mmCIF file of N, CA and C in Angstrom:
data_model
loop_
_atom_site.group_PDB
_atom_site.id
_atom_site.type_symbol
_atom_site.label_atom_id
_atom_site.label_comp_id
_atom_site.label_asym_id
_atom_site.label_seq_id
_atom_site.Cartn_x
_atom_site.Cartn_y
_atom_site.Cartn_z
ATOM 1 N N MET A 1 8.174 -8.036 14.919
ATOM 2 C CA MET A 1 7.433 -8.507 13.762
ATOM 3 C C MET A 1 6.096 -7.778 13.672
ATOM 4 N N THR A 2 5.686 -7.562 12.466
ATOM 5 C CA THR A 2 4.402 -6.929 12.186
ATOM 6 C C THR A 2 3.560 -7.889 11.362
ATOM 7 N N ARG A 3 2.307 -8.014 11.733
ATOM 8 C CA ARG A 3 1.380 -8.834 10.952
ATOM 9 C C ARG A 3 0.707 -7.919 9.931
ATOM 10 N N VAL A 4 0.794 -8.282 8.668
ATOM 11 C CA VAL A 4 0.213 -7.492 7.584
ATOM 12 C C VAL A 4 -0.894 -8.315 6.946
ATOM 13 N N ARG A 5 -2.077 -7.714 6.887
ATOM 14 C CA ARG A 5 -3.232 -8.374 6.264
ATOM 15 C C ARG A 5 -3.558 -7.628 4.976
ATOM 16 N N PHE A 6 -3.535 -8.338 3.866
ATOM 17 C CA PHE A 6 -3.924 -7.780 2.572
ATOM 18 C C PHE A 6 -5.318 -8.292 2.246
ATOM 19 N N VAL A 7 -6.254 -7.380 2.040
ATOM 20 C CA VAL A 7 -7.590 -7.755 1.588
ATOM 21 C C VAL A 7 -7.547 -7.652 0.067
ATOM 22 N N GLU A 8 -7.630 -8.794 -0.574
ATOM 23 C CA GLU A 8 -7.490 -8.843 -2.025
ATOM 24 C C GLU A 8 -8.765 -8.381 -2.717
ATOM 25 N N ARG A 9 -8.676 -8.137 -4.000
ATOM 26 C CA ARG A 9 -9.807 -7.603 -4.775
ATOM 27 C C ARG A 9 -11.050 -8.484 -4.679
ATOM 28 N N ASP A 10 -10.856 -9.779 -4.532
ATOM 29 C CA ASP A 10 -12.006 -10.694 -4.461
ATOM 30 C C ASP A 10 -12.484 -10.906 -3.026
ATOM 31 N N GLY A 11 -11.889 -10.179 -2.063
ATOM 32 C CA GLY A 11 -12.302 -10.270 -0.672
ATOM 33 C C GLY A 11 -11.500 -11.252 0.166
ATOM 34 N N ARG A 12 -10.716 -12.091 -0.483
ATOM 35 C CA ARG A 12 -9.870 -13.016 0.282
ATOM 36 C C ARG A 12 -8.833 -12.226 1.075
ATOM 37 N N VAL A 13 -8.390 -12.796 2.167
ATOM 38 C CA VAL A 13 -7.388 -12.150 3.010
ATOM 39 C C VAL A 13 -6.103 -12.961 2.959
ATOM 40 N N CYS A 14 -5.005 -12.270 2.714
ATOM 41 C CA CYS A 14 -3.675 -12.870 2.728
ATOM 42 C C CYS A 14 -2.933 -12.234 3.903
ATOM 43 N N GLU A 15 -2.509 -13.057 4.845
ATOM 44 C CA GLU A 15 -1.804 -12.531 6.019
ATOM 45 C C GLU A 15 -0.362 -13.000 6.005
ATOM 46 N N VAL A 16 0.544 -12.050 6.206
ATOM 47 C CA VAL A 16 1.977 -12.341 6.241
ATOM 48 C C VAL A 16 2.598 -11.613 7.430
ATOM 49 N N THR A 17 3.817 -11.976 7.757
ATOM 50 C CA THR A 17 4.558 -11.234 8.773
ATOM 51 C C THR A 17 5.707 -10.502 8.101
ATOM 52 N N ALA A 18 6.072 -9.380 8.701
ATOM 53 C CA ALA A 18 7.150 -8.562 8.164
ATOM 54 C C ALA A 18 7.968 -8.006 9.321
ATOM 55 N N ASP A 19 9.145 -7.547 9.016
ATOM 56 C CA ASP A 19 10.029 -6.990 10.035
ATOM 57 C C ASP A 19 9.829 -5.485 10.151
ATOM 58 N N VAL A 20 10.076 -4.969 11.346
ATOM 59 C CA VAL A 20 10.099 -3.526 11.552
ATOM 60 C C VAL A 20 11.152 -2.954 10.606
ATOM 61 N N GLY A 21 10.814 -1.889 9.920
ATOM 62 C CA GLY A 21 11.716 -1.277 8.951
ATOM 63 C C GLY A 21 11.446 -1.674 7.522
ATOM 64 N N ASP A 22 10.646 -2.737 7.322
ATOM 65 C CA ASP A 22 10.308 -3.153 5.955
ATOM 66 C C ASP A 22 9.391 -2.135 5.299
ATOM 67 N N CYS A 23 9.523 -1.996 4.006
ATOM 68 C CA CYS A 23 8.641 -1.155 3.200
ATOM 69 C C CYS A 23 7.430 -1.996 2.794
ATOM 70 N N LEU A 24 6.239 -1.447 2.969
ATOM 71 C CA LEU A 24 5.019 -2.205 2.675
ATOM 72 C C LEU A 24 4.964 -2.664 1.223
ATOM 73 N N LEU A 25 5.482 -1.889 0.290
ATOM 74 C CA LEU A 25 5.480 -2.310 -1.111
ATOM 75 C C LEU A 25 6.279 -3.598 -1.278
ATOM 76 N N ASN A 26 7.441 -3.675 -0.669
ATOM 77 C CA ASN A 26 8.267 -4.880 -0.781
ATOM 78 C C ASN A 26 7.577 -6.084 -0.145
ATOM 79 N N VAL A 27 6.920 -5.848 0.992
ATOM 80 C CA VAL A 27 6.188 -6.917 1.667
ATOM 81 C C VAL A 27 5.068 -7.423 0.760
ATOM 82 N N ALA A 28 4.337 -6.491 0.158
ATOM 83 C CA ALA A 28 3.219 -6.846 -0.721
ATOM 84 C C ALA A 28 3.702 -7.641 -1.932
ATOM 85 N N GLN A 29 4.749 -7.180 -2.562
ATOM 86 C CA GLN A 29 5.254 -7.876 -3.736
ATOM 87 C C GLN A 29 5.761 -9.267 -3.383
ATOM 88 N N ALA A 30 6.426 -9.402 -2.245
ATOM 89 C CA ALA A 30 6.912 -10.722 -1.808
ATOM 90 C C ALA A 30 5.749 -11.664 -1.509
ATOM 91 N N ALA A 31 4.596 -11.084 -1.130
ATOM 92 C CA ALA A 31 3.404 -11.890 -0.836
ATOM 93 C C ALA A 31 2.555 -12.135 -2.082
ATOM 94 N N GLY A 32 3.028 -11.692 -3.242
ATOM 95 C CA GLY A 32 2.311 -11.932 -4.489
ATOM 96 C C GLY A 32 1.139 -11.004 -4.734
ATOM 97 N N GLN A 33 1.105 -9.870 -4.047
ATOM 98 C CA GLN A 33 0.011 -8.917 -4.254
ATOM 99 C C GLN A 33 0.247 -8.118 -5.535
ATOM 100 N N PRO A 34 -0.822 -7.723 -6.209
ATOM 101 C CA PRO A 34 -0.690 -7.058 -7.511
ATOM 102 C C PRO A 34 -0.390 -5.562 -7.395
ATOM 103 N N LEU A 35 0.675 -5.227 -6.691
ATOM 104 C CA LEU A 35 1.110 -3.836 -6.592
ATOM 105 C C LEU A 35 2.364 -3.691 -7.431
ATOM 106 N N GLU A 36 2.239 -2.887 -8.464
ATOM 107 C CA GLU A 36 3.286 -2.794 -9.455
ATOM 108 C C GLU A 36 4.533 -2.061 -8.961
ATOM 109 N N GLY A 37 4.354 -0.881 -8.417
ATOM 110 C CA GLY A 37 5.515 -0.101 -7.982
ATOM 111 C C GLY A 37 6.435 0.246 -9.122
ATOM 112 N N THR A 38 5.856 0.705 -10.221
ATOM 113 C CA THR A 38 6.607 0.980 -11.443
ATOM 114 C C THR A 38 7.800 1.897 -11.215
ATOM 115 N N CYS A 39 7.639 2.895 -10.358
ATOM 116 C CA CYS A 39 8.711 3.875 -10.155
ATOM 117 C C CYS A 39 9.706 3.434 -9.094
ATOM 118 N N GLU A 40 9.525 2.234 -8.560
ATOM 119 C CA GLU A 40 10.417 1.644 -7.561
ATOM 120 C C GLU A 40 10.562 2.525 -6.319
ATOM 121 N N GLY A 41 9.439 3.092 -5.865
ATOM 122 C CA GLY A 41 9.432 3.849 -4.629
ATOM 123 C C GLY A 41 9.862 5.291 -4.725
ATOM 124 N N GLN A 42 9.927 5.823 -5.937
ATOM 125 C CA GLN A 42 10.379 7.203 -6.127
ATOM 126 C C GLN A 42 9.231 8.213 -6.125
ATOM 127 N N MET A 43 8.022 7.771 -5.828
ATOM 128 C CA MET A 43 6.808 8.594 -5.820
ATOM 129 C C MET A 43 6.577 9.298 -7.164
ATOM 130 N N ALA A 44 6.781 8.559 -8.237
ATOM 131 C CA ALA A 44 6.552 9.098 -9.577
ATOM 132 C C ALA A 44 5.372 8.416 -10.255
ATOM 133 N N CYS A 45 4.642 7.585 -9.513
ATOM 134 C CA CYS A 45 3.463 6.923 -10.059
ATOM 135 C C CYS A 45 2.532 6.608 -8.887
ATOM 136 N N SER A 46 1.424 5.992 -9.175
ATOM 137 C CA SER A 46 0.511 5.594 -8.090
ATOM 138 C C SER A 46 0.150 4.114 -8.201
ATOM 139 N N THR A 47 1.048 3.319 -8.758
ATOM 140 C CA THR A 47 0.755 1.907 -9.005
ATOM 141 C C THR A 47 0.901 1.027 -7.761
ATOM 142 N N CYS A 48 1.229 1.628 -6.627
ATOM 143 C CA CYS A 48 1.285 0.857 -5.377
ATOM 144 C C CYS A 48 0.249 1.382 -4.388
ATOM 145 N N HIS A 49 -0.782 2.012 -4.914
ATOM 146 C CA HIS A 49 -1.861 2.566 -4.099
ATOM 147 C C HIS A 49 -2.561 1.454 -3.323
ATOM 148 N N VAL A 50 -2.718 1.667 -2.011
ATOM 149 C CA VAL A 50 -3.486 0.764 -1.154
ATOM 150 C C VAL A 50 -4.440 1.596 -0.308
ATOM 151 N N ILE A 51 -5.458 0.941 0.209
ATOM 152 C CA ILE A 51 -6.408 1.599 1.102
ATOM 153 C C ILE A 51 -6.190 0.992 2.492
ATOM 154 N N VAL A 52 -5.736 1.824 3.404
ATOM 155 C CA VAL A 52 -5.415 1.382 4.756
ATOM 156 C C VAL A 52 -6.707 1.332 5.573
ATOM 157 N N ALA A 53 -6.869 0.288 6.373
ATOM 158 C CA ALA A 53 -8.034 0.185 7.251
ATOM 159 C C ALA A 53 -8.078 1.423 8.146
ATOM 160 N N ALA A 54 -9.270 1.964 8.334
ATOM 161 C CA ALA A 54 -9.434 3.200 9.111
ATOM 162 C C ALA A 54 -8.816 3.078 10.496
ATOM 163 N N ALA A 55 -8.959 1.931 11.130
ATOM 164 C CA ALA A 55 -8.418 1.738 12.477
ATOM 165 C C ALA A 55 -6.894 1.786 12.509
ATOM 166 N N ASP A 56 -6.253 1.502 11.387
ATOM 167 C CA ASP A 56 -4.789 1.466 11.318
ATOM 168 C C ASP A 56 -4.181 2.746 10.755
ATOM 169 N N PHE A 57 -4.993 3.565 10.125
ATOM 170 C CA PHE A 57 -4.492 4.747 9.424
ATOM 171 C C PHE A 57 -3.729 5.687 10.358
ATOM 172 N N ALA A 58 -4.209 5.869 11.576
ATOM 173 C CA ALA A 58 -3.571 6.792 12.528
ATOM 174 C C ALA A 58 -2.200 6.300 12.992
ATOM 175 N N LEU A 59 -1.894 5.024 12.792
ATOM 176 C CA LEU A 59 -0.597 4.487 13.184
ATOM 177 C C LEU A 59 0.526 4.935 12.256
ATOM 178 N N LEU A 60 0.143 5.411 11.080
ATOM 179 C CA LEU A 60 1.132 5.794 10.068
ATOM 180 C C LEU A 60 1.547 7.246 10.212
ATOM 181 N N SER A 61 2.784 7.531 9.837
ATOM 182 C CA SER A 61 3.183 8.935 9.777
ATOM 183 C C SER A 61 2.410 9.590 8.631
ATOM 184 N N PRO A 62 2.150 10.887 8.736
ATOM 185 C CA PRO A 62 1.353 11.554 7.706
ATOM 186 C C PRO A 62 2.001 11.495 6.326
ATOM 187 N N ALA A 63 1.165 11.489 5.304
ATOM 188 C CA ALA A 63 1.656 11.515 3.925
ATOM 189 C C ALA A 63 2.271 12.873 3.630
ATOM 190 N N SER A 64 3.312 12.874 2.839
ATOM 191 C CA SER A 64 3.934 14.130 2.412
ATOM 192 C C SER A 64 3.065 14.773 1.329
ATOM 193 N N ALA A 65 3.337 16.027 1.040
ATOM 194 C CA ALA A 65 2.610 16.726 -0.028
ATOM 195 C C ALA A 65 2.835 16.022 -1.369
ATOM 196 N N GLU A 66 4.032 15.498 -1.581
ATOM 197 C CA GLU A 66 4.338 14.796 -2.835
ATOM 198 C C GLU A 66 3.514 13.514 -2.946
ATOM 199 N N GLU A 67 3.383 12.796 -1.833
ATOM 200 C CA GLU A 67 2.571 11.583 -1.854
ATOM 201 C C GLU A 67 1.106 11.928 -2.110
ATOM 202 N N GLU A 68 0.610 12.968 -1.458
ATOM 203 C CA GLU A 68 -0.775 13.406 -1.680
ATOM 204 C C GLU A 68 -1.010 13.738 -3.155
ATOM 205 N N ASP A 69 -0.034 14.372 -3.787
ATOM 206 C CA ASP A 69 -0.160 14.695 -5.221
ATOM 207 C C ASP A 69 -0.272 13.429 -6.058
ATOM 208 N N MET A 70 0.505 12.408 -5.732
ATOM 209 C CA MET A 70 0.443 11.148 -6.482
ATOM 210 C C MET A 70 -0.872 10.430 -6.212
ATOM 211 N N LEU A 71 -1.373 10.518 -4.988
ATOM 212 C CA LEU A 71 -2.653 9.880 -4.674
ATOM 213 C C LEU A 71 -3.802 10.518 -5.445
ATOM 214 N N ASP A 72 -3.654 11.788 -5.812
ATOM 215 C CA ASP A 72 -4.667 12.437 -6.643
ATOM 216 C C ASP A 72 -4.815 11.735 -7.992
ATOM 217 N N LEU A 73 -3.796 11.025 -8.418
ATOM 218 C CA LEU A 73 -3.807 10.312 -9.704
ATOM 219 C C LEU A 73 -4.273 8.859 -9.568
ATOM 220 N N ALA A 74 -4.385 8.390 -8.334
ATOM 221 C CA ALA A 74 -4.738 6.983 -8.100
ATOM 222 C C ALA A 74 -6.213 6.738 -8.374
ATOM 223 N N THR A 75 -6.503 5.644 -9.041
ATOM 224 C CA THR A 75 -7.875 5.242 -9.303
ATOM 225 C C THR A 75 -8.512 4.759 -8.005
ATOM 226 N N GLY A 76 -9.673 5.310 -7.665
ATOM 227 C CA GLY A 76 -10.418 4.858 -6.493
ATOM 228 C C GLY A 76 -9.833 5.283 -5.161
ATOM 229 N N ALA A 77 -9.088 6.385 -5.130
ATOM 230 C CA ALA A 77 -8.486 6.849 -3.879
ATOM 231 C C ALA A 77 -9.563 7.220 -2.858
ATOM 232 N N THR A 78 -9.257 6.952 -1.593
ATOM 233 C CA THR A 78 -10.163 7.260 -0.498
ATOM 234 C C THR A 78 -9.427 8.098 0.546
ATOM 235 N N ARG A 79 -10.138 8.419 1.621
ATOM 236 C CA ARG A 79 -9.546 9.216 2.698
ATOM 237 C C ARG A 79 -8.366 8.496 3.347
ATOM 238 N N THR A 80 -8.371 7.173 3.326
ATOM 239 C CA THR A 80 -7.288 6.412 3.949
ATOM 240 C C THR A 80 -6.351 5.770 2.928
ATOM 241 N N SER A 81 -6.304 6.313 1.735
ATOM 242 C CA SER A 81 -5.386 5.805 0.711
ATOM 243 C C SER A 81 -3.958 6.249 1.000
ATOM 244 N N ARG A 82 -3.047 5.376 0.693
ATOM 245 C CA ARG A 82 -1.616 5.683 0.802
ATOM 246 C C ARG A 82 -0.887 4.954 -0.315
ATOM 247 N N LEU A 83 0.352 5.354 -0.557
ATOM 248 C CA LEU A 83 1.223 4.629 -1.471
ATOM 249 C C LEU A 83 2.030 3.641 -0.628
ATOM 250 N N ALA A 84 1.976 2.380 -0.991
ATOM 251 C CA ALA A 84 2.662 1.343 -0.213
ATOM 252 C C ALA A 84 4.165 1.595 -0.142
ATOM 253 N N CYS A 85 4.720 2.246 -1.155
ATOM 254 C CA CYS A 85 6.164 2.523 -1.156
ATOM 255 C C CYS A 85 6.553 3.534 -0.090
ATOM 256 N N GLN A 86 5.586 4.242 0.461
ATOM 257 C CA GLN A 86 5.869 5.270 1.463
ATOM 258 C C GLN A 86 5.528 4.815 2.877
ATOM 259 N N ILE A 87 5.081 3.589 3.024
ATOM 260 C CA ILE A 87 4.752 3.065 4.349
ATOM 261 C C ILE A 87 5.891 2.173 4.822
ATOM 262 N N MET A 88 6.586 2.657 5.835
ATOM 263 C CA MET A 88 7.646 1.878 6.460
ATOM 264 C C MET A 88 7.075 1.321 7.765
ATOM 265 N N LEU A 89 7.154 0.037 7.942
ATOM 266 C CA LEU A 89 6.613 -0.591 9.142
ATOM 267 C C LEU A 89 7.502 -0.230 10.325
ATOM 268 N N ASN A 90 6.886 0.294 11.373
ATOM 269 C CA ASN A 90 7.656 0.713 12.533
ATOM 270 C C ASN A 90 7.207 -0.058 13.774
ATOM 271 N N ALA A 91 7.903 0.165 14.873
ATOM 272 C CA ALA A 91 7.650 -0.586 16.102
ATOM 273 C C ALA A 91 6.259 -0.316 16.678
ATOM 274 N N ASN A 92 5.624 0.777 16.298
ATOM 275 C CA ASN A 92 4.276 1.090 16.787
ATOM 276 C C ASN A 92 3.197 0.288 16.074
ATOM 277 N N ILE A 93 3.558 -0.382 14.993
ATOM 278 C CA ILE A 93 2.582 -1.122 14.193
ATOM 279 C C ILE A 93 2.793 -2.620 14.434
ATOM 280 N N ASP A 94 1.913 -3.216 15.240
ATOM 281 C CA ASP A 94 2.038 -4.662 15.427
ATOM 282 C C ASP A 94 1.197 -5.419 14.413
ATOM 283 N N GLN A 95 0.194 -4.721 13.837
ATOM 284 C CA GLN A 95 -0.556 -5.291 12.723
ATOM 285 C C GLN A 95 -1.157 -4.152 11.913
ATOM 286 N N ILE A 96 -1.344 -4.399 10.632
ATOM 287 C CA ILE A 96 -1.942 -3.416 9.736
ATOM 288 C C ILE A 96 -2.728 -4.166 8.665
ATOM 289 N N THR A 97 -3.873 -3.604 8.314
ATOM 290 C CA THR A 97 -4.703 -4.192 7.260
ATOM 291 C C THR A 97 -4.815 -3.179 6.130
ATOM 292 N N VAL A 98 -4.533 -3.635 4.930
ATOM 293 C CA VAL A 98 -4.662 -2.781 3.745
ATOM 294 C C VAL A 98 -5.442 -3.533 2.678
ATOM 295 N N ALA A 99 -6.242 -2.792 1.942
ATOM 296 C CA ALA A 99 -7.013 -3.378 0.842
ATOM 297 C C ALA A 99 -6.366 -3.003 -0.480
ATOM 298 N N ILE A 100 -6.375 -3.955 -1.372
ATOM 299 C CA ILE A 100 -5.937 -3.698 -2.739
ATOM 300 C C ILE A 100 -7.131 -3.071 -3.452
ATOM 301 N N PRO A 101 -6.967 -1.869 -4.028
ATOM 302 C CA PRO A 101 -8.106 -1.212 -4.683
ATOM 303 C C PRO A 101 -8.693 -2.078 -5.794
ATOM 304 N N PRO A 102 -10.000 -1.939 -6.030
ATOM 305 C CA PRO A 102 -10.641 -2.755 -7.061
ATOM 306 C C PRO A 102 -10.115 -2.476 -8.469
ATOM 307 N N GLU A 103 -9.598 -1.280 -8.680
ATOM 308 C CA GLU A 103 -9.024 -0.925 -9.977
ATOM 309 C C GLU A 103 -7.662 -0.326 -9.744
ATOM 310 N N SER A 104 -6.794 -0.491 -10.730
ATOM 311 C CA SER A 104 -5.484 0.140 -10.655
ATOM 312 C C SER A 104 -5.034 0.483 -12.055
ATOM 313 N N ARG A 105 -4.051 1.326 -12.102
ATOM 314 C CA ARG A 105 -3.485 1.739 -13.390
ATOM 315 C C ARG A 105 -2.169 0.999 -13.561
ATOM 316 N N ASN A 106 -2.093 0.130 -14.544
ATOM 317 C CA ASN A 106 -0.883 -0.630 -14.820
ATOM 318 C C ASN A 106 -0.039 0.161 -15.807
ATOM 319 N N MET A 107 1.039 0.752 -15.318
ATOM 320 C CA MET A 107 1.890 1.612 -16.138
ATOM 321 C C MET A 107 2.731 0.819 -17.133
ATOM 322 N N GLN A 108 2.831 -0.490 -16.946
ATOM 323 C CA GLN A 108 3.656 -1.291 -17.835
ATOM 324 C C GLN A 108 2.881 -1.817 -19.040
ATOM 325 N N ARG A 109 1.552 -1.703 -19.002
ATOM 326 C CA ARG A 109 0.738 -2.131 -20.149
ATOM 327 C C ARG A 109 0.532 -0.973 -21.097
ATOM 328 N N ARG A 110 0.403 -1.301 -22.338
ATOM 329 C CA ARG A 110 0.137 -0.258 -23.346
ATOM 330 C C ARG A 110 -1.302 -0.297 -23.756
#
């Protein structure tokens, strides 16, 4: 099991548990976090952008060039930004903290 802490836009913390192998986007959506995931994990948008806590960032496998390109489109991207659809929880991660960015691009709104 992995403990996932979501720091919400208003600063509140939502903590949930997830299984090894779970995709962070699915965990976030099941926990009611406002991550859209419009492209359903196909790396064609940046609506699941999260900011990973610096202490946890090294636990993740490196972002691909395609993910880096999508992060260039994310509002408020930082050095530790990732797409939640590309983070698979593995046995090396017993806990991870991610922040929901203060702004996001909602691809479903006109």
